[in-house]
Each structure stands twice: as structure tokens, then as C-alpha cells.
Amino acid sequence: QNSGLQSVTIPEGITRIGRSAFFWCSNLVSCDLPDSLLTIDNDAFEWCGSLQKINLPTNLQSIGDFAFDGSKITSLSLPVSLQSVGRYAFASTDISSVTIPASLTSIGEFAFSGCQNLSSIKVDSANTVYASVGGVLFNKEKSVLLQYPCAKRGAFYDVPSGVTTISGDAFASASNLLGVTIPDGVDSIGDRAFSKCNR
């Protein structure tokens, strides 16, 4: 925890940012990351409450659990090299949209949970694990609804037929929803799936 740090430039050659490296650096506004960076570990930028923008390097492969949780980044471009994103990695940030690249085949639970401005999650059609329908994140087979964006427009949502599982936190904090229709085929609804739907 360092309340005075406002900016940091990480030099070329660094391949990993370790666990909690910048945890709760509350006044950190900017961080320049090198192209050599491959891994951002768990909690690396968690609760950096002034961090609004970060450019993820083109060779980045892994982002750990809670890596940017509670930061204030407003835009997010995931590099085409990225393979995994951990649990709560971008939770409670200010991002408004995200595109999942074809390379990203592991997304931890609640990775985009509580993002109050998130209106759309898109997935590259070449991705073999995930899919997007109307801005909502599913597994490729569309049998598991993984994440309904908090700020998605529309007061009512019909869960598509074929869905059997609604993941934990899937609709949490969905601010515009007044009603959800769940088809007969759904046999599992995860923890806190509809929590904080307070409209």
C-alpha cells in the first residue's frame, strides 16, 4: 500500500508483475507496461482507486485473480495473446464494454462482476470456449449463462432455451432489469446470481 505513488513506468525486459505489487496504491493514475510483460499476478493493481486507464501489452498471456478489482479503468482492450483471466480480475471497474479474443480460453468466476457501466461483452467468433449473444457471455455451447452485463439496456430478458446453468453472480447488480424469464431447462442457478438487482 502506497498512497503517494501517482505514476510508474515498468522497463522493457520485465516479464511478470508479482502478487499485490501495486495493491491499494490509491493515488496511482497511470502505469506504463512493457511489451515484454507476460504475466500480471493476483491482486497486482487491486483497489488502485485512481487508475482509470491501462494499456495491456500485446504479448500478455495471463491476468491473475483480483488483478484490477476495484480500480477505475474505463476502457479495456484485451490483447490477442491473452490466454487466461482470473477470478474477479476486472470486478467493480468502470469498463463499458469488453471483447474476448479468440486466444482467451480461461475466464475465472466473476471476472466482470459488479462493473456498473458494462453494457456489452463480445466474443471473437473464433474462440473455442466462449460465445456472446446480444452482449451476454455464454460458454461456447450456450448451455451456461456466465455474465449478463450490469448496464445492458432493456428492462426484460429472456434466458435463451438450451441454457441449463446460470452462473453465480450472473445477473448481479443488473441495474436496468425489471424481469427475467427462465426456461424450463435451467436446472442450476449459482450463488448470488440475482443479488443487488435493486432497481
mmCIF file of C-alpha atoms in Angstrom:
data_model
loop_
_atom_site.group_PDB
_atom_site.id
_atom_site.type_symbol
_atom_site.label_atom_id
_atom_site.label_comp_id
_atom_site.label_asym_id
_atom_site.label_seq_id
_atom_site.Cartn_x
_atom_site.Cartn_y
_atom_site.Cartn_z
ATOM 1 C CA GLN A 1 0.000 0.000 0.000
ATOM 2 C CA ASN A 2 1.465 3.338 -1.124
ATOM 3 C CA SER A 3 -0.809 6.361 -1.085
ATOM 4 C CA GLY A 4 1.791 8.687 -2.602
ATOM 5 C CA LEU A 5 2.659 6.823 -5.818
ATOM 6 C CA GLN A 6 0.976 8.515 -8.797
ATOM 7 C CA SER A 7 2.657 7.037 -11.867
ATOM 8 C CA VAL A 8 5.002 4.225 -12.720
ATOM 9 C CA THR A 9 6.867 3.120 -15.840
ATOM 10 C CA ILE A 10 7.939 -0.507 -15.883
ATOM 11 C CA PRO A 11 11.008 -1.038 -18.084
ATOM 12 C CA GLU A 12 11.296 -3.356 -21.058
ATOM 13 C CA GLY A 13 12.544 -6.803 -20.123
ATOM 14 C CA ILE A 14 10.181 -7.292 -17.188
ATOM 15 C CA THR A 15 8.024 -10.360 -17.853
ATOM 16 C CA ARG A 16 5.986 -10.544 -14.655
ATOM 17 C CA ILE A 17 4.321 -8.194 -12.178
ATOM 18 C CA GLY A 18 4.109 -10.090 -8.902
ATOM 19 C CA ARG A 19 1.296 -10.606 -6.458
ATOM 20 C CA SER A 20 -0.048 -7.416 -4.824
ATOM 21 C CA ALA A 21 2.766 -5.393 -6.418
ATOM 22 C CA PHE A 22 0.700 -2.195 -6.504
ATOM 23 C CA PHE A 23 -2.096 -3.249 -4.164
ATOM 24 C CA TRP A 24 -4.082 -0.286 -2.816
ATOM 25 C CA CYS A 25 -1.878 2.374 -4.383
ATOM 26 C CA SER A 26 -4.852 4.678 -4.070
ATOM 27 C CA ASN A 27 -3.402 7.633 -5.993
ATOM 28 C CA LEU A 28 -1.838 5.687 -8.856
ATOM 29 C CA VAL A 29 -3.169 7.355 -12.012
ATOM 30 C CA SER A 30 -1.042 5.811 -14.755
ATOM 31 C CA CYS A 31 1.101 2.753 -15.321
ATOM 32 C CA ASP A 32 3.093 2.118 -18.491
ATOM 33 C CA LEU A 33 3.620 -1.585 -19.108
ATOM 34 C CA PRO A 34 6.379 -3.010 -21.350
ATOM 35 C CA ASP A 35 5.794 -5.206 -24.394
ATOM 36 C CA SER A 36 7.862 -7.898 -22.689
ATOM 37 C CA LEU A 37 5.249 -8.387 -19.957
ATOM 38 C CA LEU A 38 3.664 -11.858 -19.978
ATOM 39 C CA THR A 39 2.004 -12.154 -16.559
ATOM 40 C CA ILE A 40 0.107 -9.881 -14.180
ATOM 41 C CA ASP A 41 -0.272 -11.787 -10.921
ATOM 42 C CA ASN A 42 -3.087 -11.884 -8.372
ATOM 43 C CA ASP A 43 -4.083 -8.578 -6.756
ATOM 44 C CA ALA A 44 -1.396 -6.688 -8.693
ATOM 45 C CA PHE A 45 -3.467 -3.497 -9.115
ATOM 46 C CA GLU A 46 -6.344 -4.292 -6.780
ATOM 47 C CA TRP A 47 -8.022 -1.242 -5.227
ATOM 48 C CA CYS A 48 -5.978 1.249 -7.217
ATOM 49 C CA GLY A 49 -8.910 3.621 -6.954
ATOM 50 C CA SER A 50 -7.457 6.363 -9.163
ATOM 51 C CA LEU A 51 -6.246 4.124 -12.003
ATOM 52 C CA GLN A 52 -8.525 4.946 -14.939
ATOM 53 C CA LYS A 53 -6.514 3.755 -17.936
ATOM 54 C CA ILE A 54 -4.062 0.989 -18.619
ATOM 55 C CA ASN A 55 -2.767 -0.307 -21.943
ATOM 56 C CA LEU A 56 -2.253 -4.043 -21.733
ATOM 57 C CA PRO A 57 0.833 -5.129 -23.733
ATOM 58 C CA THR A 58 0.397 -7.134 -26.917
ATOM 59 C CA ASN A 59 2.257 -10.202 -25.609
ATOM 60 C CA LEU A 60 0.418 -10.509 -22.302
ATOM 61 C CA GLN A 61 -0.702 -14.085 -21.595
ATOM 62 C CA SER A 62 -2.143 -14.176 -18.091
ATOM 63 C CA ILE A 63 -4.020 -11.871 -15.698
ATOM 64 C CA GLY A 64 -4.455 -13.178 -12.153
ATOM 65 C CA ASP A 65 -7.274 -13.192 -9.621
ATOM 66 C CA PHE A 66 -8.432 -9.740 -8.447
ATOM 67 C CA ALA A 67 -5.690 -8.157 -10.600
ATOM 68 C CA PHE A 68 -7.644 -4.935 -11.292
ATOM 69 C CA ASP A 69 -10.550 -5.408 -8.901
ATOM 70 C CA GLY A 70 -11.769 -2.076 -7.567
ATOM 71 C CA SER A 71 -9.660 0.048 -9.907
ATOM 72 C CA LYS A 72 -11.414 2.671 -12.032
ATOM 73 C CA ILE A 73 -10.277 1.738 -15.529
ATOM 74 C CA THR A 74 -12.881 2.872 -18.023
ATOM 75 C CA SER A 75 -11.779 1.083 -21.195
ATOM 76 C CA LEU A 76 -10.362 -2.362 -21.730
ATOM 77 C CA SER A 77 -8.653 -3.862 -24.759
ATOM 78 C CA LEU A 78 -7.649 -7.463 -24.171
ATOM 79 C CA PRO A 79 -4.644 -8.447 -26.327
ATOM 80 C CA VAL A 80 -4.973 -11.304 -28.818
ATOM 81 C CA SER A 81 -2.197 -13.167 -26.977
ATOM 82 C CA LEU A 82 -4.161 -13.370 -23.704
ATOM 83 C CA GLN A 83 -4.920 -16.922 -22.548
ATOM 84 C CA SER A 84 -6.341 -16.603 -19.044
ATOM 85 C CA VAL A 85 -8.124 -14.083 -16.832
ATOM 86 C CA GLY A 86 -8.550 -14.882 -13.141
ATOM 87 C CA ARG A 87 -11.446 -14.645 -10.712
ATOM 88 C CA TYR A 88 -12.703 -11.094 -10.102
ATOM 89 C CA ALA A 89 -9.885 -9.818 -12.340
ATOM 90 C CA PHE A 90 -11.847 -6.761 -13.538
ATOM 91 C CA ALA A 91 -14.660 -6.777 -10.991
ATOM 92 C CA SER A 92 -16.126 -3.426 -9.914
ATOM 93 C CA THR A 93 -14.202 -1.454 -12.528
ATOM 94 C CA ASP A 94 -15.742 1.256 -14.742
ATOM 95 C CA ILE A 95 -15.327 -0.506 -18.098
ATOM 96 C CA SER A 96 -18.246 -0.092 -20.500
ATOM 97 C CA SER A 97 -17.510 -2.898 -22.962
ATOM 98 C CA VAL A 98 -15.084 -5.741 -23.494
ATOM 99 C CA THR A 99 -14.212 -8.069 -26.359
ATOM 100 C CA ILE A 100 -12.942 -11.550 -25.550
ATOM 101 C CA PRO A 101 -10.218 -12.528 -28.066
ATOM 102 C CA ALA A 102 -10.009 -15.970 -29.662
ATOM 103 C CA SER A 103 -6.942 -16.801 -27.572
ATOM 104 C CA LEU A 104 -8.704 -16.318 -24.212
ATOM 105 C CA THR A 105 -9.873 -19.769 -23.143
ATOM 106 C CA SER A 106 -9.983 -19.429 -19.350
ATOM 107 C CA ILE A 107 -12.079 -16.788 -17.589
ATOM 108 C CA GLY A 108 -12.371 -17.121 -13.813
ATOM 109 C CA GLU A 109 -15.639 -16.750 -11.960
ATOM 110 C CA PHE A 110 -16.954 -13.226 -11.503
ATOM 111 C CA ALA A 111 -14.208 -11.724 -13.686
ATOM 112 C CA PHE A 112 -16.517 -8.859 -14.755
ATOM 113 C CA SER A 113 -18.891 -8.875 -11.788
ATOM 114 C CA GLY A 114 -20.110 -5.562 -10.413
ATOM 115 C CA CYS A 115 -18.965 -3.470 -13.383
ATOM 116 C CA GLN A 116 -21.728 -0.862 -13.154
ATOM 117 C CA ASN A 117 -21.039 0.657 -16.604
ATOM 118 C CA LEU A 118 -20.568 -2.591 -18.515
ATOM 119 C CA SER A 119 -23.196 -2.808 -21.248
ATOM 120 C CA SER A 120 -21.768 -5.429 -23.613
ATOM 121 C CA ILE A 121 -19.446 -8.416 -23.661
ATOM 122 C CA LYS A 122 -18.423 -9.546 -27.142
ATOM 123 C CA VAL A 123 -16.511 -12.684 -28.083
ATOM 124 C CA ASP A 124 -14.369 -13.300 -31.152
ATOM 125 C CA SER A 125 -16.190 -15.884 -33.271
ATOM 126 C CA ALA A 126 -13.000 -17.980 -33.448
ATOM 127 C CA ASN A 127 -12.974 -18.507 -29.670
ATOM 128 C CA THR A 128 -13.457 -22.228 -28.915
ATOM 129 C CA VAL A 129 -14.655 -21.867 -25.309
ATOM 130 C CA TYR A 130 -16.878 -18.773 -25.089
ATOM 131 C CA ALA A 131 -19.653 -17.111 -27.075
ATOM 132 C CA SER A 132 -21.705 -13.938 -26.876
ATOM 133 C CA VAL A 133 -25.381 -13.496 -27.672
ATOM 134 C CA GLY A 134 -26.746 -9.961 -27.576
ATOM 135 C CA GLY A 135 -23.798 -8.817 -25.484
ATOM 136 C CA VAL A 136 -24.267 -11.564 -22.864
ATOM 137 C CA LEU A 137 -21.428 -14.011 -22.146
ATOM 138 C CA PHE A 138 -22.038 -17.774 -22.508
ATOM 139 C CA ASN A 139 -19.942 -20.881 -22.877
ATOM 140 C CA LYS A 140 -19.459 -21.966 -26.493
ATOM 141 C CA GLU A 141 -22.355 -24.430 -26.366
ATOM 142 C CA LYS A 142 -24.592 -21.686 -24.935
ATOM 143 C CA SER A 143 -25.684 -24.015 -22.152
ATOM 144 C CA VAL A 144 -24.167 -21.860 -19.389
ATOM 145 C CA LEU A 145 -25.012 -18.170 -18.966
ATOM 146 C CA LEU A 146 -21.846 -16.732 -17.461
ATOM 147 C CA GLN A 147 -22.322 -12.961 -17.272
ATOM 148 C CA TYR A 148 -25.119 -10.535 -18.012
ATOM 149 C CA PRO A 149 -23.562 -7.047 -18.197
ATOM 150 C CA CYS A 150 -24.695 -4.807 -15.330
ATOM 151 C CA ALA A 151 -25.590 -1.871 -17.558
ATOM 152 C CA LYS A 152 -27.084 -3.778 -20.505
ATOM 153 C CA ARG A 153 -30.100 -1.953 -21.879
ATOM 154 C CA GLY A 154 -33.543 -3.426 -21.601
ATOM 155 C CA ALA A 155 -35.900 -3.973 -18.684
ATOM 156 C CA PHE A 156 -36.697 -7.603 -19.501
ATOM 157 C CA TYR A 157 -34.543 -10.522 -20.529
ATOM 158 C CA ASP A 158 -35.476 -13.996 -21.739
ATOM 159 C CA VAL A 159 -32.807 -16.543 -20.918
ATOM 160 C CA PRO A 160 -32.365 -18.487 -24.189
ATOM 161 C CA SER A 161 -33.681 -22.020 -24.493
ATOM 162 C CA GLY A 162 -30.854 -24.507 -24.247
ATOM 163 C CA VAL A 163 -29.385 -22.849 -21.169
ATOM 164 C CA THR A 164 -29.158 -25.300 -18.265
ATOM 165 C CA THR A 165 -26.993 -23.301 -15.851
ATOM 166 C CA ILE A 166 -26.983 -19.682 -14.698
ATOM 167 C CA SER A 167 -23.646 -18.985 -13.064
ATOM 168 C CA GLY A 168 -23.063 -17.318 -9.730
ATOM 169 C CA ASP A 169 -23.241 -13.503 -9.889
ATOM 170 C CA ALA A 170 -24.508 -13.796 -13.485
ATOM 171 C CA PHE A 171 -27.132 -11.036 -13.120
ATOM 172 C CA ALA A 172 -25.722 -9.392 -10.002
ATOM 173 C CA SER A 173 -26.139 -5.598 -9.940
ATOM 174 C CA ALA A 174 -28.002 -5.554 -13.277
ATOM 175 C CA SER A 175 -29.359 -2.046 -12.854
ATOM 176 C CA ASN A 176 -31.892 -1.919 -15.717
ATOM 177 C CA LEU A 177 -33.644 -5.257 -15.225
ATOM 178 C CA LEU A 178 -37.248 -5.481 -14.091
ATOM 179 C CA GLY A 179 -37.854 -9.072 -15.090
ATOM 180 C CA VAL A 180 -36.093 -12.249 -16.247
ATOM 181 C CA THR A 181 -37.778 -15.252 -17.853
ATOM 182 C CA ILE A 182 -36.042 -18.531 -17.058
ATOM 183 C CA PRO A 183 -36.808 -21.512 -19.320
ATOM 184 C CA ASP A 184 -37.775 -24.945 -18.005
ATOM 185 C CA GLY A 185 -34.432 -26.447 -18.991
ATOM 186 C CA VAL A 186 -32.474 -24.487 -16.370
ATOM 187 C CA ASP A 187 -31.593 -26.835 -13.506
ATOM 188 C CA SER A 188 -28.909 -24.822 -11.686
ATOM 189 C CA ILE A 189 -28.724 -21.193 -10.531
ATOM 190 C CA GLY A 190 -25.470 -20.177 -8.879
ATOM 191 C CA ASP A 191 -24.767 -18.249 -5.697
ATOM 192 C CA ARG A 192 -25.822 -14.580 -5.727
ATOM 193 C CA ALA A 193 -26.987 -14.928 -9.331
ATOM 194 C CA PHE A 194 -29.522 -12.085 -8.932
ATOM 195 C CA SER A 195 -28.031 -10.241 -5.967
ATOM 196 C CA LYS A 196 -28.164 -6.449 -5.814
ATOM 197 C CA CYS A 197 -30.681 -6.089 -8.631
ATOM 198 C CA ASN A 198 -32.049 -3.069 -6.810
ATOM 199 C CA ARG A 199 -33.995 -1.170 -9.414
#
